[in-house]
GROMACS .gro file of C-alpha atoms in nm:
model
   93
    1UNK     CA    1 -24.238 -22.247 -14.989
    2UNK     CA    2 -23.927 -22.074 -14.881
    3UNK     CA    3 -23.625 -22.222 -14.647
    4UNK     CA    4 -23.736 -22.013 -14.346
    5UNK     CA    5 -24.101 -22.127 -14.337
    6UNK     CA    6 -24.001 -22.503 -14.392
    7UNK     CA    7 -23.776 -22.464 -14.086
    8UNK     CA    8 -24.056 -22.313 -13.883
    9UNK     CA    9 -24.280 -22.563 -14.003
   10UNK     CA   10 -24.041 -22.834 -13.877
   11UNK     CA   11 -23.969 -22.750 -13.568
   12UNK     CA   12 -24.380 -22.674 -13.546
   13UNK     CA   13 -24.433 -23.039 -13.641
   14UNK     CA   14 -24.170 -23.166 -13.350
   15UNK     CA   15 -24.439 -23.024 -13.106
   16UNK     CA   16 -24.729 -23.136 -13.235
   17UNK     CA   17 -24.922 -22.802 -13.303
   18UNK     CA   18 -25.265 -22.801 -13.427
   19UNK     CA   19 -25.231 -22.575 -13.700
   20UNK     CA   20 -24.925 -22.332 -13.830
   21UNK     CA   21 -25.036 -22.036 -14.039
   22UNK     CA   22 -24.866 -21.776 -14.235
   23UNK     CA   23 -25.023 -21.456 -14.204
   24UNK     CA   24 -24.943 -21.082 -14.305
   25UNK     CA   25 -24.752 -20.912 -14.587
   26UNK     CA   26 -24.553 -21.266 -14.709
   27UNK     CA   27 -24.926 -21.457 -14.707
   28UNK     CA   28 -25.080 -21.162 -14.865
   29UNK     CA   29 -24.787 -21.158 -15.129
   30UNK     CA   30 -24.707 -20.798 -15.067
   31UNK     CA   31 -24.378 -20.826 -14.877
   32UNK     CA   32 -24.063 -20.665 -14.934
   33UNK     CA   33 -23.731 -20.820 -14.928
   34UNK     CA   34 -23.679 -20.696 -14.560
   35UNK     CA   35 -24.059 -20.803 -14.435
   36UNK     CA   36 -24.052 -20.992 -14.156
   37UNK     CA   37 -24.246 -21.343 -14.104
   38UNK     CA   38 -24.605 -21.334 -13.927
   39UNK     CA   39 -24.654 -21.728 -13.820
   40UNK     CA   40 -24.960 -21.807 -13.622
   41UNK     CA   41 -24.929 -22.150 -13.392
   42UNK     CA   42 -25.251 -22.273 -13.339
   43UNK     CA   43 -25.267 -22.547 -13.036
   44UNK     CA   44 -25.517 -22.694 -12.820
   45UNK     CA   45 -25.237 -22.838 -12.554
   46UNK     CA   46 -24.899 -22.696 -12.579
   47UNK     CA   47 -24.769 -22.597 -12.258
   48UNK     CA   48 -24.617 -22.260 -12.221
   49UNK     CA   49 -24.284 -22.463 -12.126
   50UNK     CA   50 -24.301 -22.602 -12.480
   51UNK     CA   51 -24.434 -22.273 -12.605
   52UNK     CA   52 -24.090 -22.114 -12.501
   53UNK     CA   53 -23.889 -22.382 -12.595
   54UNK     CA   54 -24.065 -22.381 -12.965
   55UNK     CA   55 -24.010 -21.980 -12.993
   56UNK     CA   56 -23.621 -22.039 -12.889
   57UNK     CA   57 -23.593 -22.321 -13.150
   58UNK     CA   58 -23.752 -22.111 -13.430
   59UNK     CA   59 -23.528 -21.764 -13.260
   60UNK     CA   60 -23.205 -22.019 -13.344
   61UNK     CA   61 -23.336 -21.987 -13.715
   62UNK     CA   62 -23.055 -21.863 -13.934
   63UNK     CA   63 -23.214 -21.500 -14.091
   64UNK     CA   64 -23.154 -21.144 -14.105
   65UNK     CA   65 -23.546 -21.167 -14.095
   66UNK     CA   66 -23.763 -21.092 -13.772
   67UNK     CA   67 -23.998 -21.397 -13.737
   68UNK     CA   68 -24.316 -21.322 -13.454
   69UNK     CA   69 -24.510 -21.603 -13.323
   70UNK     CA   70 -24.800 -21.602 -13.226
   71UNK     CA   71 -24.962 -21.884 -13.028
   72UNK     CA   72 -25.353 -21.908 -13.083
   73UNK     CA   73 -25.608 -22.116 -12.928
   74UNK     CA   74 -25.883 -22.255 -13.186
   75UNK     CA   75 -26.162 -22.079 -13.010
   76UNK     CA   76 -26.045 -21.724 -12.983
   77UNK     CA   77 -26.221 -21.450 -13.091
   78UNK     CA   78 -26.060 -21.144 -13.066
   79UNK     CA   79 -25.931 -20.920 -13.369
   80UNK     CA   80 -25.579 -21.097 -13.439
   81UNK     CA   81 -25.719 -21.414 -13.439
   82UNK     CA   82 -26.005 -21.332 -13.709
   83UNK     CA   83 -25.730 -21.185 -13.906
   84UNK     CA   84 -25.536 -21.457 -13.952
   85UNK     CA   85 -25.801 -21.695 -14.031
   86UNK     CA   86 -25.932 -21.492 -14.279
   87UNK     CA   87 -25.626 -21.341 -14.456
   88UNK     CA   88 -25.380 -21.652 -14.327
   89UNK     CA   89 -25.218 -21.918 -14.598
   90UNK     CA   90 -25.212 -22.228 -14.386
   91UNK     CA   91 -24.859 -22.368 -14.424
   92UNK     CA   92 -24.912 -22.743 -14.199
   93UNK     CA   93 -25.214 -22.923 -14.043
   0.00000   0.00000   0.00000
């Protein structure tokens, strides 16, 4: 697993999250060397004050790389959502 993901995963693990999932081009295997990092957060309890303090943490990651969160409840069922569980690479929990 590359050095950016384990530091995501890290600070992930700090807040207890549910779930952390790798999703798009780098879990599909198709990146380039300029792809950004797709990371789903899946959480049953996080408040959005830890929410924003998580996304700063992972912002103060040390990459010419663009890394989106996105937080996910278990239970949603819109498009995103189904996309990452079905093309996603779980990465903790």
């Amino acid at each position: 697993m590359d050095q950016v993901v384990e530091q995501i995963k890290e600070i992930a693990m700090k807040y207890q999250v549910d779930k952390l999932v790798l999703f798009g081009s780098r879990a599909r295997g198709d990146h380039t060397p300029v792809s950004d990092y797709d990371i789903a957060i899946f959480q049953k309890s996080l408040s959005p004050l830890d929410q924003a303090c998580l996304s700063e943490e992972v912002d103060e990651i040390q990459t010419l790389k663009k890394i989106d969160i996105v937080f996910v409840r278990e239970n949603t069922a819109d498009e995103l959502a189904e996309r990452i569980r079905r093309e996603g690479v779980i990465i903790y929990g």
